[in-house]
PDB file of C-alpha atoms in Angstrom:
ATOM      1  CA  SER A1260      26.038  57.017   6.118  1.00 86.00           C
ATOM      2  CA  ASP A1261      28.002  53.887   7.570  1.00 85.00           C
ATOM      3  CA  THR A1262      27.824  55.358  11.112  1.00 89.00           C
ATOM      4  CA  THR A1263      23.976  55.497  10.769  1.00 88.00           C
ATOM      5  CA  CYS A1264      23.717  52.064   9.352  1.00 90.00           C
ATOM      6  CA  VAL A1265      25.998  50.728  12.098  1.00 91.00           C
ATOM      7  CA  ASN A1266      23.819  52.188  14.939  1.00 93.00           C
ATOM      8  CA  ARG A1267      20.724  50.782  13.362  1.00 93.00           C
ATOM      9  CA  VAL A1268      22.105  47.404  13.107  1.00 93.00           C
ATOM     10  CA  ASN A1269      23.533  47.604  16.532  1.00 95.00           C
ATOM     11  CA  GLN A1270      19.811  48.234  17.748  1.00 95.00           C
ATOM     12  CA  ALA A1271      18.548  45.324  15.925  1.00 94.00           C
ATOM     13  CA  GLU A1272      21.239  43.172  17.513  1.00 95.00           C
ATOM     14  CA  SER A1273      19.956  44.529  20.784  1.00 96.00           C
ATOM     15  CA  TYR A1274      16.490  43.511  19.969  1.00 96.00           C
ATOM     16  CA  ILE A1275      17.900  40.141  18.743  1.00 96.00           C
ATOM     17  CA  GLN A1276      19.391  39.332  21.932  1.00 97.00           C
ATOM     18  CA  ASN A1277      17.055  40.941  24.572  1.00 97.00           C
ATOM     19  CA  THR A1278      13.603  40.763  23.016  1.00 97.00           C
ATOM     20  CA  LEU A1279      13.698  37.840  20.511  1.00 97.00           C
ATOM     21  CA  PRO A1280      14.583  35.009  22.801  1.00 98.00           C
ATOM     22  CA  ALA A1281      11.354  35.370  24.632  1.00 98.00           C
ATOM     23  CA  ARG A1282       9.176  35.553  21.562  1.00 98.00           C
ATOM     24  CA  LEU A1283      10.846  32.333  20.068  1.00 98.00           C
ATOM     25  CA  ASP A1284      10.315  30.706  23.542  1.00 98.00           C
ATOM     26  CA  ALA A1285       6.626  31.311  23.200  1.00 98.00           C
ATOM     27  CA  THR A1286       6.603  30.237  19.308  1.00 97.00           C
ATOM     28  CA  TYR A1287       8.396  27.162  20.116  1.00 97.00           C
ATOM     29  CA  ASN A1288       6.252  26.212  23.126  1.00 97.00           C
ATOM     30  CA  ALA A1289       3.265  26.815  21.149  1.00 97.00           C
ATOM     31  CA  ILE A1290       4.761  24.281  18.593  1.00 97.00           C
ATOM     32  CA  ARG A1291       5.605  21.812  20.998  1.00 96.00           C
ATOM     33  CA  ALA A1292       2.210  21.983  22.717  1.00 96.00           C
ATOM     34  CA  LYS A1293       0.273  21.344  19.499  1.00 96.00           C
ATOM     35  CA  ALA A1294       2.835  18.893  18.074  1.00 96.00           C
ATOM     36  CA  PRO A1295       4.675  17.184  21.133  1.00 95.00           C
ATOM     37  CA  ASN A1296       6.339  14.287  19.219  1.00 95.00           C
ATOM     38  CA  ALA A1297       7.051  16.351  15.943  1.00 94.00           C
ATOM     39  CA  LYS A1298      10.612  16.791  15.010  1.00 95.00           C
ATOM     40  CA  VAL A1299      11.020  20.264  14.304  1.00 96.00           C
ATOM     41  CA  VAL A1300      13.673  21.892  11.988  1.00 97.00           C
ATOM     42  CA  VAL A1301      14.410  25.492  12.418  1.00 97.00           C
ATOM     43  CA  LEU A1302      16.455  27.000   9.528  1.00 97.00           C
ATOM     44  CA  GLY A1303      18.519  29.779  10.029  1.00 96.00           C
ATOM     45  CA  TYR A1304      19.636  32.726   8.005  1.00 94.00           C
ATOM     46  CA  PRO A1305      22.452  33.187   5.519  1.00 95.00           C
ATOM     47  CA  ARG A1306      25.045  35.916   5.464  1.00 92.00           C
ATOM     48  CA  MET A1307      23.886  38.383   2.908  1.00 88.00           C
ATOM     49  CA  TYR A1308      26.938  39.708   1.278  1.00 85.00           C
ATOM     50  CA  THR A1309      30.124  38.680  -0.580  1.00 80.00           C
ATOM     51  CA  LEU A1310      32.790  40.769   1.167  1.00 76.00           C
ATOM     52  CA  ASN A1311      35.979  42.565  -0.309  1.00 74.00           C
ATOM     53  CA  VAL A1312      34.340  42.802  -3.815  1.00 75.00           C
ATOM     54  CA  PHE A1313      33.099  45.523  -5.915  1.00 74.00           C
ATOM     55  CA  CYS A1314      29.334  45.816  -5.460  1.00 75.00           C
ATOM     56  CA  VAL A1315      26.929  48.624  -6.283  1.00 71.00           C
ATOM     57  CA  GLY A1316      25.189  50.103  -3.430  1.00 72.00           C
ATOM     58  CA  LEU A1317      26.185  49.634   0.318  1.00 78.00           C
ATOM     59  CA  SER A1318      29.734  50.197   1.679  1.00 80.00           C
ATOM     60  CA  ASP A1319      31.737  47.298   2.577  1.00 83.00           C
ATOM     61  CA  THR A1320      31.381  48.634   6.440  1.00 87.00           C
ATOM     62  CA  LYS A1321      27.615  48.031   6.009  1.00 87.00           C
ATOM     63  CA  HIS A1322      28.006  44.589   4.498  1.00 86.00           C
ATOM     64  CA  ARG A1323      30.209  43.494   7.221  1.00 88.00           C
ATOM     65  CA  LYS A1324      27.741  44.797   9.879  1.00 91.00           C
ATOM     66  CA  ILE A1325      24.452  43.354   8.257  1.00 90.00           C
ATOM     67  CA  ASP A1326      26.557  39.877   8.096  1.00 91.00           C
ATOM     68  CA  GLU A1327      27.515  40.159  11.729  1.00 94.00           C
ATOM     69  CA  ALA A1328      23.919  40.626  12.444  1.00 94.00           C
ATOM     70  CA  ALA A1329      23.034  37.652  10.597  1.00 94.00           C
ATOM     71  CA  ASP A1330      25.401  35.792  12.937  1.00 95.00           C
ATOM     72  CA  VAL A1331      24.077  37.051  15.882  1.00 97.00           C
ATOM     73  CA  LEU A1332      20.463  36.218  14.731  1.00 97.00           C
ATOM     74  CA  ASP A1333      21.472  32.694  13.782  1.00 97.00           C
ATOM     75  CA  ASN A1334      23.215  32.043  17.294  1.00 97.00           C
ATOM     76  CA  VAL A1335      20.102  33.442  19.310  1.00 98.00           C
ATOM     77  CA  ILE A1336      17.811  31.292  16.986  1.00 98.00           C
ATOM     78  CA  ALA A1337      19.937  28.017  17.334  1.00 98.00           C
ATOM     79  CA  GLY A1338      20.264  28.498  21.141  1.00 98.00           C
ATOM     80  CA  ARG A1339      16.379  28.768  21.653  1.00 98.00           C
ATOM     81  CA  ALA A1340      15.709  25.824  19.211  1.00 97.00           C
ATOM     82  CA  ALA A1341      17.994  23.527  21.270  1.00 97.00           C
ATOM     83  CA  ALA A1342      16.430  24.663  24.236  1.00 97.00           C
ATOM     84  CA  HIS A1343      13.177  23.168  22.997  1.00 96.00           C
ATOM     85  CA  GLY A1344      14.744  20.141  21.589  1.00 95.00           C
ATOM     86  CA  PHE A1345      14.367  21.166  17.968  1.00 97.00           C
ATOM     87  CA  VAL A1346      17.330  20.916  15.160  1.00 97.00           C
ATOM     88  CA  PHE A1347      18.853  24.020  13.800  1.00 97.00           C
ATOM     89  CA  GLY A1348      19.897  24.046  10.287  1.00 97.00           C
ATOM     90  CA  ASP A1349      22.501  26.418   9.665  1.00 97.00           C
ATOM     91  CA  VAL A1350      22.385  27.601   6.125  1.00 97.00           C
ATOM     92  CA  ARG A1351      25.432  29.927   6.187  1.00 95.00           C
ATOM     93  CA  GLY A1352      27.683  27.160   4.698  1.00 94.00           C
ATOM     94  CA  THR A1353      25.460  26.352   1.703  1.00 95.00           C
ATOM     95  CA  PHE A1354      24.822  29.996   0.803  1.00 95.00           C
ATOM     96  CA  SER A1355      28.693  30.511   1.069  1.00 93.00           C
ATOM     97  CA  GLY A1356      29.932  31.959  -2.364  1.00 90.00           C
ATOM     98  CA  HIS A1357      26.203  33.010  -3.265  1.00 93.00           C
ATOM     99  CA  GLU A1358      25.712  36.004  -1.224  1.00 91.00           C
ATOM    100  CA  LEU A1359      24.631  39.270  -2.663  1.00 87.00           C
ATOM    101  CA  CYS A1360      27.387  40.696  -4.938  1.00 84.00           C
ATOM    102  CA  SER A1361      28.753  37.384  -5.797  1.00 86.00           C
ATOM    103  CA  GLY A1362      27.022  37.134  -8.986  1.00 82.00           C
ATOM    104  CA  ASP A1363      24.909  34.462  -8.306  1.00 85.00           C
ATOM    105  CA  GLY A1364      20.891  34.720  -8.326  1.00 85.00           C
ATOM    106  CA  TRP A1365      20.303  33.236  -4.843  1.00 93.00           C
ATOM    107  CA  LEU A1366      19.272  36.185  -3.065  1.00 91.00           C
ATOM    108  CA  HIS A1367      17.237  39.247  -3.947  1.00 88.00           C
ATOM    109  CA  ALA A1368      18.805  42.399  -3.746  1.00 83.00           C
ATOM    110  CA  LEU A1369      16.500  45.437  -3.114  1.00 79.00           C
ATOM    111  CA  VAL A1370      13.294  44.807  -5.136  1.00 78.00           C
ATOM    112  CA  VAL A1371      10.754  47.791  -5.587  1.00 76.00           C
ATOM    113  CA  SER A1372       7.779  45.468  -6.440  1.00 80.00           C
ATOM    114  CA  PRO A1373       7.091  43.347  -4.641  1.00 80.00           C
ATOM    115  CA  SER A1374       9.072  44.532  -2.053  1.00 83.00           C
ATOM    116  CA  TRP A1375       8.533  41.771   0.326  1.00 83.00           C
ATOM    117  CA  GLU A1376      11.108  39.905  -1.967  1.00 83.00           C
ATOM    118  CA  SER A1377      13.867  42.240  -1.017  1.00 83.00           C
ATOM    119  CA  TYR A1378      16.631  40.305   0.856  1.00 84.00           C
ATOM    120  CA  HIS A1379      14.800  37.109   0.602  1.00 89.00           C
ATOM    121  CA  PRO A1380      16.144  33.748  -1.296  1.00 93.00           C
ATOM    122  CA  THR A1381      15.263  33.431  -4.960  1.00 91.00           C
ATOM    123  CA  ALA A1382      13.842  30.100  -6.029  1.00 93.00           C
ATOM    124  CA  THR A1383      17.357  28.880  -6.512  1.00 94.00           C
ATOM    125  CA  GLY A1384      18.427  30.002  -2.911  1.00 94.00           C
ATOM    126  CA  HIS A1385      15.326  28.045  -1.724  1.00 93.00           C
ATOM    127  CA  SER A1386      16.103  24.904  -3.777  1.00 96.00           C
ATOM    128  CA  SER A1387      19.918  24.989  -3.438  1.00 95.00           C
ATOM    129  CA  GLY A1388      20.306  26.874  -0.246  1.00 95.00           C
ATOM    130  CA  TYR A1389      17.783  25.982   2.188  1.00 95.00           C
ATOM    131  CA  TYR A1390      16.383  22.666   0.977  1.00 96.00           C
ATOM    132  CA  PRO A1391      19.584  20.734   1.307  1.00 95.00           C
ATOM    133  CA  VAL A1392      20.043  21.680   4.847  1.00 96.00           C
ATOM    134  CA  PHE A1393      16.383  20.946   5.551  1.00 95.00           C
ATOM    135  CA  ASN A1394      16.588  17.686   3.956  1.00 93.00           C
ATOM    136  CA  ALA A1395      19.771  16.749   5.743  1.00 92.00           C
ATOM    137  CA  LYS A1396      18.328  17.600   9.138  1.00 92.00           C
ATOM    138  CA  SER A1397      14.800  16.167   8.973  1.00 85.00           C
TER     139      SER A1397
END
C-alpha cells in the first residue's frame, strides 16, 4: 500500500540521516589514509521516476516518496564527501527526463534475473548519465 511504502521509505531516510554518515566517514577516512593526495569524485543517485505520467506498477505517491529519499541520500553523501575534501558529482540533472517511466532506457526497472540489476543504471545510463558528470568533476 502507499502507507506501507511511505513508512518503509521513512525508515530508510532515518537510516540515511542517522547511520549512513558515520559509515561514509569511515569509508572516506580509509580512502584518504590510503591515497592522501588523490582527487576523489563521489557520484550521487538519480531520481528514479518521472512523475505525473502514466506508469505501470507503483503509484505516484510511491514514486514521489522514492524520489524524495534519493534527494535525502544525495544530500547526506554530498555533505560527507565535502567534509573529507572530496568532490560530489550530482547526476540528478543528467538523468532528468530519463527516469523510469520516461520511455528511455537509462535505468532498469524491476529485473527478475539478475535481480541485482533492478533500479540500477543501464549501460546507457552509465555512459550518458554518470560518465559526463564524472568526467566534468575529475
